[in-house]
């Protein structure tokens, strides 16, 4: 909504977890697991826009105000903004946002390719206490693969070709070399267990023999900055990708 020039009066808490002044004054209306219906009723909205909802939640919201549901997984970030333009009769603003954002993406890509060159591959790993994930084209993957057009490992690209919304897949460490890349973006689940598990992984020959590890091209990124999927989040991620890939390897 902000991308098409309208500020909502309320939003779920995780959408408000940003220092961006554009979000100041938007009321917290609960979490995805516990919507605060009383707060929404108090705000007296003219329209409620939601992602996929259980019928019970939809029925409760629809009693407060007309409620439009946007199928979240059907669209990427660009599709989300376009849908906001359609719902709010701000199609021209949505197109203008896309034009401006495309220019930002192109500038970021030129900086990155100018530093590291063409033809490099990029993998995204997530370390959990019990699982090891390789990301596809949602969240972190959207910024690297779809926005910037950087190249994923062939096995990841195969999954993206089958499912344009492919999120992630858990793998065993034995097959990690099959998902190797020239550059790795790595994210750890919060907590000591995930941190300890990553320390163990780093001691293994499988990890140490990865091209990105050998060349010091592994970038540890944070969940608070890289798991968001709003237009604002993607812009922050673009800036961070440029910083990481154009500075000396971390």
PDB file of C-alpha atoms in Angstrom:
ATOM      1  CA  UNK A   1       0.000   0.000   0.000  1.00  0.00           C
ATOM      2  CA  UNK A   2       2.811   2.414   0.820  1.00  0.00           C
ATOM      3  CA  UNK A   3       4.364   1.615  -2.574  1.00  0.00           C
ATOM      4  CA  UNK A   4       1.244   2.921  -4.310  1.00  0.00           C
ATOM      5  CA  UNK A   5       1.027   6.003  -2.112  1.00  0.00           C
ATOM      6  CA  UNK A   6      -1.454   4.998   0.569  1.00  0.00           C
ATOM      7  CA  UNK A   7      -0.658   4.492   4.230  1.00  0.00           C
ATOM      8  CA  UNK A   8      -2.691   1.833   6.043  1.00  0.00           C
ATOM      9  CA  UNK A   9      -4.092   2.629   9.471  1.00  0.00           C
ATOM     10  CA  UNK A  10      -3.133  -0.809  10.840  1.00  0.00           C
ATOM     11  CA  UNK A  11      -0.952  -3.828  10.047  1.00  0.00           C
ATOM     12  CA  UNK A  12       0.338  -7.017  11.640  1.00  0.00           C
ATOM     13  CA  UNK A  13       3.326  -6.634  13.918  1.00  0.00           C
ATOM     14  CA  UNK A  14       6.024  -8.202  11.730  1.00  0.00           C
ATOM     15  CA  UNK A  15       5.283  -5.708   8.946  1.00  0.00           C
ATOM     16  CA  UNK A  16       5.978  -2.858  11.351  1.00  0.00           C
ATOM     17  CA  UNK A  17       9.395  -4.127  12.464  1.00  0.00           C
ATOM     18  CA  UNK A  18      11.360  -1.486  10.550  1.00  0.00           C
ATOM     19  CA  UNK A  19      12.947   1.897  11.309  1.00  0.00           C
ATOM     20  CA  UNK A  20      11.583   3.307   8.026  1.00  0.00           C
ATOM     21  CA  UNK A  21       9.722   6.541   8.898  1.00  0.00           C
ATOM     22  CA  UNK A  22       7.086   5.739   6.243  1.00  0.00           C
ATOM     23  CA  UNK A  23       5.704   3.105   8.634  1.00  0.00           C
ATOM     24  CA  UNK A  24       5.443   5.443  11.626  1.00  0.00           C
ATOM     25  CA  UNK A  25       1.940   5.786  13.041  1.00  0.00           C
ATOM     26  CA  UNK A  26       0.560   2.526  11.628  1.00  0.00           C
ATOM     27  CA  UNK A  27      -1.240   0.709  14.442  1.00  0.00           C
ATOM     28  CA  UNK A  28      -0.295  -2.834  15.468  1.00  0.00           C
ATOM     29  CA  UNK A  29      -3.263  -5.171  14.905  1.00  0.00           C
ATOM     30  CA  UNK A  30      -1.739  -8.402  16.184  1.00  0.00           C
ATOM     31  CA  UNK A  31       0.187 -11.309  14.705  1.00  0.00           C
ATOM     32  CA  UNK A  32      -0.487 -13.809  11.956  1.00  0.00           C
ATOM     33  CA  UNK A  33      -1.336 -16.349  14.653  1.00  0.00           C
ATOM     34  CA  UNK A  34      -3.360 -13.974  16.833  1.00  0.00           C
ATOM     35  CA  UNK A  35      -5.137 -11.204  14.949  1.00  0.00           C
ATOM     36  CA  UNK A  36      -6.375  -8.459  17.267  1.00  0.00           C
ATOM     37  CA  UNK A  37      -9.961  -8.167  16.009  1.00  0.00           C
ATOM     38  CA  UNK A  38     -10.905  -5.735  18.759  1.00  0.00           C
ATOM     39  CA  UNK A  39      -8.155  -3.334  17.679  1.00  0.00           C
ATOM     40  CA  UNK A  40      -9.223  -3.571  14.038  1.00  0.00           C
ATOM     41  CA  UNK A  41     -12.822  -2.859  15.023  1.00  0.00           C
ATOM     42  CA  UNK A  42     -11.658   0.135  17.046  1.00  0.00           C
ATOM     43  CA  UNK A  43      -9.825   1.537  13.998  1.00  0.00           C
ATOM     44  CA  UNK A  44     -13.020   1.378  11.896  1.00  0.00           C
ATOM     45  CA  UNK A  45     -11.351   0.589   8.550  1.00  0.00           C
ATOM     46  CA  UNK A  46     -13.151   1.110   5.248  1.00  0.00           C
ATOM     47  CA  UNK A  47     -11.351  -1.880   3.725  1.00  0.00           C
ATOM     48  CA  UNK A  48      -9.282  -4.815   4.981  1.00  0.00           C
ATOM     49  CA  UNK A  49      -6.654  -6.454   2.750  1.00  0.00           C
ATOM     50  CA  UNK A  50      -5.290  -9.819   3.808  1.00  0.00           C
ATOM     51  CA  UNK A  51      -3.183 -12.676   2.559  1.00  0.00           C
ATOM     52  CA  UNK A  52      -4.565 -16.226   2.532  1.00  0.00           C
ATOM     53  CA  UNK A  53      -6.878 -16.701   5.520  1.00  0.00           C
ATOM     54  CA  UNK A  54      -8.684 -19.489   7.280  1.00  0.00           C
ATOM     55  CA  UNK A  55     -12.441 -19.189   6.794  1.00  0.00           C
ATOM     56  CA  UNK A  56     -13.004 -18.344  10.467  1.00  0.00           C
ATOM     57  CA  UNK A  57     -10.557 -15.420  10.313  1.00  0.00           C
ATOM     58  CA  UNK A  58     -12.063 -14.178   7.060  1.00  0.00           C
ATOM     59  CA  UNK A  59     -15.591 -14.307   8.483  1.00  0.00           C
ATOM     60  CA  UNK A  60     -14.551 -12.298  11.545  1.00  0.00           C
ATOM     61  CA  UNK A  61     -12.779  -9.638   9.460  1.00  0.00           C
ATOM     62  CA  UNK A  62     -15.595  -9.411   6.919  1.00  0.00           C
ATOM     63  CA  UNK A  63     -17.993  -8.516   9.734  1.00  0.00           C
ATOM     64  CA  UNK A  64     -15.819  -5.486  10.530  1.00  0.00           C
ATOM     65  CA  UNK A  65     -15.316  -4.169   6.950  1.00  0.00           C
ATOM     66  CA  UNK A  66     -15.229  -5.407   3.335  1.00  0.00           C
ATOM     67  CA  UNK A  67     -12.281  -7.807   3.164  1.00  0.00           C
ATOM     68  CA  UNK A  68     -10.198  -8.582   0.065  1.00  0.00           C
ATOM     69  CA  UNK A  69      -7.934 -11.650   0.117  1.00  0.00           C
ATOM     70  CA  UNK A  70      -4.764 -11.651  -2.009  1.00  0.00           C
ATOM     71  CA  UNK A  71      -3.409 -15.191  -2.642  1.00  0.00           C
ATOM     72  CA  UNK A  72       0.043 -14.566  -1.218  1.00  0.00           C
ATOM     73  CA  UNK A  73       1.979 -17.409  -2.838  1.00  0.00           C
ATOM     74  CA  UNK A  74       0.537 -16.808  -6.307  1.00  0.00           C
ATOM     75  CA  UNK A  75       2.434 -13.521  -6.636  1.00  0.00           C
ATOM     76  CA  UNK A  76       5.953 -12.276  -6.058  1.00  0.00           C
ATOM     77  CA  UNK A  77       6.700  -8.798  -4.669  1.00  0.00           C
ATOM     78  CA  UNK A  78       6.052  -7.174  -8.044  1.00  0.00           C
ATOM     79  CA  UNK A  79       2.727  -8.977  -8.268  1.00  0.00           C
ATOM     80  CA  UNK A  80       1.796  -7.893  -4.749  1.00  0.00           C
ATOM     81  CA  UNK A  81       2.295  -4.217  -5.621  1.00  0.00           C
ATOM     82  CA  UNK A  82       0.372  -4.601  -8.869  1.00  0.00           C
ATOM     83  CA  UNK A  83      -2.507  -6.206  -6.948  1.00  0.00           C
ATOM     84  CA  UNK A  84      -2.515  -3.303  -4.486  1.00  0.00           C
ATOM     85  CA  UNK A  85      -2.773  -0.944  -7.441  1.00  0.00           C
ATOM     86  CA  UNK A  86      -5.774  -2.864  -8.785  1.00  0.00           C
ATOM     87  CA  UNK A  87      -7.547  -3.151  -5.426  1.00  0.00           C
ATOM     88  CA  UNK A  88      -7.026   0.496  -4.514  1.00  0.00           C
ATOM     89  CA  UNK A  89      -7.544   1.913  -8.035  1.00  0.00           C
ATOM     90  CA  UNK A  90      -3.954   3.123  -8.121  1.00  0.00           C
ATOM     91  CA  UNK A  91      -2.719   1.300 -11.191  1.00  0.00           C
ATOM     92  CA  UNK A  92      -0.652   4.269 -12.399  1.00  0.00           C
ATOM     93  CA  UNK A  93       1.109   4.524  -9.028  1.00  0.00           C
ATOM     94  CA  UNK A  94       1.880   0.791  -9.111  1.00  0.00           C
ATOM     95  CA  UNK A  95       3.394   1.143 -12.592  1.00  0.00           C
ATOM     96  CA  UNK A  96       5.447   4.134 -11.490  1.00  0.00           C
ATOM     97  CA  UNK A  97       6.759   2.213  -8.489  1.00  0.00           C
ATOM     98  CA  UNK A  98       7.754  -0.705 -10.753  1.00  0.00           C
ATOM     99  CA  UNK A  99       9.618   1.613 -13.136  1.00  0.00           C
ATOM    100  CA  UNK A 100      11.533   3.236 -10.278  1.00  0.00           C
ATOM    101  CA  UNK A 101      12.281  -0.101  -8.647  1.00  0.00           C
ATOM    102  CA  UNK A 102      13.523  -1.619 -11.913  1.00  0.00           C
ATOM    103  CA  UNK A 103      15.999   1.263 -12.160  1.00  0.00           C
ATOM    104  CA  UNK A 104      17.260   0.577  -8.627  1.00  0.00           C
ATOM    105  CA  UNK A 105      17.653  -3.123  -9.442  1.00  0.00           C
ATOM    106  CA  UNK A 106      19.573  -2.367 -12.625  1.00  0.00           C
ATOM    107  CA  UNK A 107      21.927   0.013 -10.803  1.00  0.00           C
ATOM    108  CA  UNK A 108      22.585  -2.599  -8.099  1.00  0.00           C
ATOM    109  CA  UNK A 109      23.200  -5.334 -10.670  1.00  0.00           C
ATOM    110  CA  UNK A 110      25.652  -3.172 -12.598  1.00  0.00           C
ATOM    111  CA  UNK A 111      27.623  -2.492  -9.426  1.00  0.00           C
ATOM    112  CA  UNK A 112      27.768  -6.184  -8.551  1.00  0.00           C
ATOM    113  CA  UNK A 113      28.659  -7.477 -12.014  1.00  0.00           C
ATOM    114  CA  UNK A 114      31.183  -4.660 -12.404  1.00  0.00           C
ATOM    115  CA  UNK A 115      32.974  -5.967  -9.310  1.00  0.00           C
ATOM    116  CA  UNK A 116      32.741  -9.768  -9.629  1.00  0.00           C
ATOM    117  CA  UNK A 117      32.129 -10.295 -13.360  1.00  0.00           C
ATOM    118  CA  UNK A 118      29.612 -12.351 -15.310  1.00  0.00           C
ATOM    119  CA  UNK A 119      28.773 -16.036 -15.045  1.00  0.00           C
ATOM    120  CA  UNK A 120      29.172 -16.543 -11.288  1.00  0.00           C
ATOM    121  CA  UNK A 121      26.810 -18.794  -9.332  1.00  0.00           C
ATOM    122  CA  UNK A 122      25.157 -18.016  -5.996  1.00  0.00           C
ATOM    123  CA  UNK A 123      23.751 -20.377  -3.379  1.00  0.00           C
ATOM    124  CA  UNK A 124      21.668 -19.550  -0.304  1.00  0.00           C
ATOM    125  CA  UNK A 125      21.958 -21.843   2.729  1.00  0.00           C
ATOM    126  CA  UNK A 126      20.074 -21.817   6.005  1.00  0.00           C
ATOM    127  CA  UNK A 127      21.326 -23.664   9.071  1.00  0.00           C
ATOM    128  CA  UNK A 128      18.706 -24.867  11.560  1.00  0.00           C
ATOM    129  CA  UNK A 129      19.394 -27.026  14.625  1.00  0.00           C
ATOM    130  CA  UNK A 130      18.137 -30.141  12.784  1.00  0.00           C
ATOM    131  CA  UNK A 131      17.887 -29.146   9.114  1.00  0.00           C
ATOM    132  CA  UNK A 132      20.057 -27.607   6.414  1.00  0.00           C
ATOM    133  CA  UNK A 133      18.077 -25.728   3.735  1.00  0.00           C
ATOM    134  CA  UNK A 134      18.973 -24.552   0.264  1.00  0.00           C
ATOM    135  CA  UNK A 135      16.788 -21.599  -0.756  1.00  0.00           C
ATOM    136  CA  UNK A 136      14.929 -21.047  -3.985  1.00  0.00           C
ATOM    137  CA  UNK A 137      13.293 -17.890  -5.303  1.00  0.00           C
ATOM    138  CA  UNK A 138      11.205 -16.623  -2.354  1.00  0.00           C
ATOM    139  CA  UNK A 139      12.459 -14.331   0.420  1.00  0.00           C
ATOM    140  CA  UNK A 140      16.264 -14.138   0.121  1.00  0.00           C
ATOM    141  CA  UNK A 141      16.131 -15.929  -3.203  1.00  0.00           C
ATOM    142  CA  UNK A 142      13.831 -13.322  -4.723  1.00  0.00           C
ATOM    143  CA  UNK A 143      16.387 -10.567  -4.223  1.00  0.00           C
ATOM    144  CA  UNK A 144      19.341 -12.525  -5.597  1.00  0.00           C
ATOM    145  CA  UNK A 145      17.750 -14.658  -8.300  1.00  0.00           C
ATOM    146  CA  UNK A 146      14.664 -12.821  -9.494  1.00  0.00           C
ATOM    147  CA  UNK A 147      15.401  -9.157  -8.845  1.00  0.00           C
ATOM    148  CA  UNK A 148      19.140  -9.130  -9.546  1.00  0.00           C
ATOM    149  CA  UNK A 149      19.033 -12.024 -12.007  1.00  0.00           C
ATOM    150  CA  UNK A 150      22.028 -13.772 -10.445  1.00  0.00           C
ATOM    151  CA  UNK A 151      22.597 -17.420 -11.304  1.00  0.00           C
ATOM    152  CA  UNK A 152      21.590 -20.186  -8.886  1.00  0.00           C
ATOM    153  CA  UNK A 153      23.188 -23.656  -8.732  1.00  0.00           C
ATOM    154  CA  UNK A 154      21.810 -25.887 -11.521  1.00  0.00           C
ATOM    155  CA  UNK A 155      19.809 -28.099  -9.148  1.00  0.00           C
ATOM    156  CA  UNK A 156      18.125 -25.048  -7.626  1.00  0.00           C
ATOM    157  CA  UNK A 157      17.374 -23.636 -11.057  1.00  0.00           C
ATOM    158  CA  UNK A 158      15.804 -26.954 -12.014  1.00  0.00           C
ATOM    159  CA  UNK A 159      13.384 -26.613  -9.073  1.00  0.00           C
ATOM    160  CA  UNK A 160      12.619 -22.972  -9.944  1.00  0.00           C
ATOM    161  CA  UNK A 161      11.849 -24.015 -13.520  1.00  0.00           C
ATOM    162  CA  UNK A 162       9.319 -26.515 -12.163  1.00  0.00           C
ATOM    163  CA  UNK A 163       7.842 -24.134  -9.580  1.00  0.00           C
ATOM    164  CA  UNK A 164       8.297 -20.341 -10.060  1.00  0.00           C
ATOM    165  CA  UNK A 165       7.502 -19.916  -6.351  1.00  0.00           C
ATOM    166  CA  UNK A 166       9.944 -22.596  -5.155  1.00  0.00           C
ATOM    167  CA  UNK A 167      10.887 -21.622  -1.606  1.00  0.00           C
ATOM    168  CA  UNK A 168      13.517 -24.013  -0.214  1.00  0.00           C
ATOM    169  CA  UNK A 169      14.457 -27.642   0.178  1.00  0.00           C
ATOM    170  CA  UNK A 170      16.111 -29.466   3.096  1.00  0.00           C
ATOM    171  CA  UNK A 171      19.200 -31.447   2.109  1.00  0.00           C
ATOM    172  CA  UNK A 172      21.626 -33.789   3.804  1.00  0.00           C
ATOM    173  CA  UNK A 173      25.190 -32.554   4.100  1.00  0.00           C
ATOM    174  CA  UNK A 174      26.358 -35.473   1.948  1.00  0.00           C
ATOM    175  CA  UNK A 175      24.799 -33.833  -1.117  1.00  0.00           C
ATOM    176  CA  UNK A 176      25.986 -30.299  -0.261  1.00  0.00           C
ATOM    177  CA  UNK A 177      28.649 -30.362  -3.032  1.00  0.00           C
ATOM    178  CA  UNK A 178      25.796 -30.766  -5.553  1.00  0.00           C
ATOM    179  CA  UNK A 179      24.544 -27.326  -4.419  1.00  0.00           C
ATOM    180  CA  UNK A 180      27.939 -25.630  -4.448  1.00  0.00           C
ATOM    181  CA  UNK A 181      28.423 -22.143  -5.898  1.00  0.00           C
ATOM    182  CA  UNK A 182      31.009 -19.411  -6.378  1.00  0.00           C
ATOM    183  CA  UNK A 183      29.293 -17.288  -3.724  1.00  0.00           C
ATOM    184  CA  UNK A 184      27.237 -18.355  -0.711  1.00  0.00           C
ATOM    185  CA  UNK A 185      24.785 -16.327   1.353  1.00  0.00           C
ATOM    186  CA  UNK A 186      24.298 -18.082   4.681  1.00  0.00           C
ATOM    187  CA  UNK A 187      21.668 -17.541   7.322  1.00  0.00           C
ATOM    188  CA  UNK A 188      21.461 -19.214  10.734  1.00  0.00           C
ATOM    189  CA  UNK A 189      18.306 -19.726  12.730  1.00  0.00           C
ATOM    190  CA  UNK A 190      18.467 -17.752  15.965  1.00  0.00           C
ATOM    191  CA  UNK A 191      19.790 -19.543  19.038  1.00  0.00           C
ATOM    192  CA  UNK A 192      22.817 -21.440  20.258  1.00  0.00           C
ATOM    193  CA  UNK A 193      21.781 -24.782  18.760  1.00  0.00           C
ATOM    194  CA  UNK A 194      21.945 -23.518  15.193  1.00  0.00           C
ATOM    195  CA  UNK A 195      25.200 -21.663  15.921  1.00  0.00           C
ATOM    196  CA  UNK A 196      26.756 -24.801  17.396  1.00  0.00           C
ATOM    197  CA  UNK A 197      25.615 -26.892  14.450  1.00  0.00           C
ATOM    198  CA  UNK A 198      27.179 -24.475  11.999  1.00  0.00           C
ATOM    199  CA  UNK A 199      30.468 -24.639  13.891  1.00  0.00           C
ATOM    200  CA  UNK A 200      30.362 -28.428  13.432  1.00  0.00           C
ATOM    201  CA  UNK A 201      29.553 -28.088   9.730  1.00  0.00           C
ATOM    202  CA  UNK A 202      32.493 -25.722   9.222  1.00  0.00           C
ATOM    203  CA  UNK A 203      34.884 -28.407  10.475  1.00  0.00           C
ATOM    204  CA  UNK A 204      33.775 -30.904   7.820  1.00  0.00           C
ATOM    205  CA  UNK A 205      35.702 -31.548   4.592  1.00  0.00           C
ATOM    206  CA  UNK A 206      32.432 -31.225   2.661  1.00  0.00           C
ATOM    207  CA  UNK A 207      32.155 -27.624   3.785  1.00  0.00           C
ATOM    208  CA  UNK A 208      35.833 -26.757   3.507  1.00  0.00           C
ATOM    209  CA  UNK A 209      35.980 -28.006  -0.091  1.00  0.00           C
ATOM    210  CA  UNK A 210      33.158 -25.797  -1.339  1.00  0.00           C
ATOM    211  CA  UNK A 211      34.417 -23.230  -3.897  1.00  0.00           C
ATOM    212  CA  UNK A 212      32.858 -20.304  -2.016  1.00  0.00           C
ATOM    213  CA  UNK A 213      34.529 -21.401   1.223  1.00  0.00           C
ATOM    214  CA  UNK A 214      37.933 -21.855  -0.424  1.00  0.00           C
ATOM    215  CA  UNK A 215      37.750 -18.376  -1.939  1.00  0.00           C
ATOM    216  CA  UNK A 216      36.374 -16.665   1.165  1.00  0.00           C
ATOM    217  CA  UNK A 217      33.087 -15.861  -0.576  1.00  0.00           C
ATOM    218  CA  UNK A 218      30.691 -16.887   2.199  1.00  0.00           C
ATOM    219  CA  UNK A 219      28.524 -14.062   3.519  1.00  0.00           C
ATOM    220  CA  UNK A 220      26.631 -14.512   6.781  1.00  0.00           C
ATOM    221  CA  UNK A 221      23.412 -12.510   6.665  1.00  0.00           C
ATOM    222  CA  UNK A 222      20.735 -11.882   9.279  1.00  0.00           C
ATOM    223  CA  UNK A 223      17.136 -13.023   9.358  1.00  0.00           C
ATOM    224  CA  UNK A 224      15.788  -9.650  10.439  1.00  0.00           C
ATOM    225  CA  UNK A 225      17.185  -8.014   7.297  1.00  0.00           C
ATOM    226  CA  UNK A 226      16.864 -10.793   4.726  1.00  0.00           C
ATOM    227  CA  UNK A 227      13.683 -12.775   5.420  1.00  0.00           C
ATOM    228  CA  UNK A 228      11.285  -9.880   4.886  1.00  0.00           C
ATOM    229  CA  UNK A 229       9.309  -9.870   1.646  1.00  0.00           C
ATOM    230  CA  UNK A 230       7.837  -6.374   1.359  1.00  0.00           C
ATOM    231  CA  UNK A 231       9.035  -3.851  -1.253  1.00  0.00           C
ATOM    232  CA  UNK A 232      10.821  -1.974   1.536  1.00  0.00           C
ATOM    233  CA  UNK A 233      12.557  -5.188   2.672  1.00  0.00           C
ATOM    234  CA  UNK A 234      13.699  -5.993  -0.866  1.00  0.00           C
ATOM    235  CA  UNK A 235      15.215  -2.538  -1.269  1.00  0.00           C
ATOM    236  CA  UNK A 236      17.193  -2.961   1.974  1.00  0.00           C
ATOM    237  CA  UNK A 237      18.366  -6.391   0.759  1.00  0.00           C
ATOM    238  CA  UNK A 238      19.490  -4.960  -2.585  1.00  0.00           C
ATOM    239  CA  UNK A 239      21.625  -2.411  -0.762  1.00  0.00           C
ATOM    240  CA  UNK A 240      23.096  -5.101   1.472  1.00  0.00           C
ATOM    241  CA  UNK A 241      23.860  -7.379  -1.494  1.00  0.00           C
ATOM    242  CA  UNK A 242      25.748  -4.564  -3.174  1.00  0.00           C
ATOM    243  CA  UNK A 243      27.685  -3.844   0.007  1.00  0.00           C
ATOM    244  CA  UNK A 244      28.652  -7.476   0.554  1.00  0.00           C
ATOM    245  CA  UNK A 245      29.569  -8.325  -3.024  1.00  0.00           C
ATOM    246  CA  UNK A 246      31.471  -5.153  -3.883  1.00  0.00           C
ATOM    247  CA  UNK A 247      33.530  -4.942  -0.709  1.00  0.00           C
ATOM    248  CA  UNK A 248      36.317  -7.344   0.173  1.00  0.00           C
ATOM    249  CA  UNK A 249      35.055 -10.851   1.042  1.00  0.00           C
ATOM    250  CA  UNK A 250      33.903 -11.152   4.639  1.00  0.00           C
TER     251      UNK A 250
END
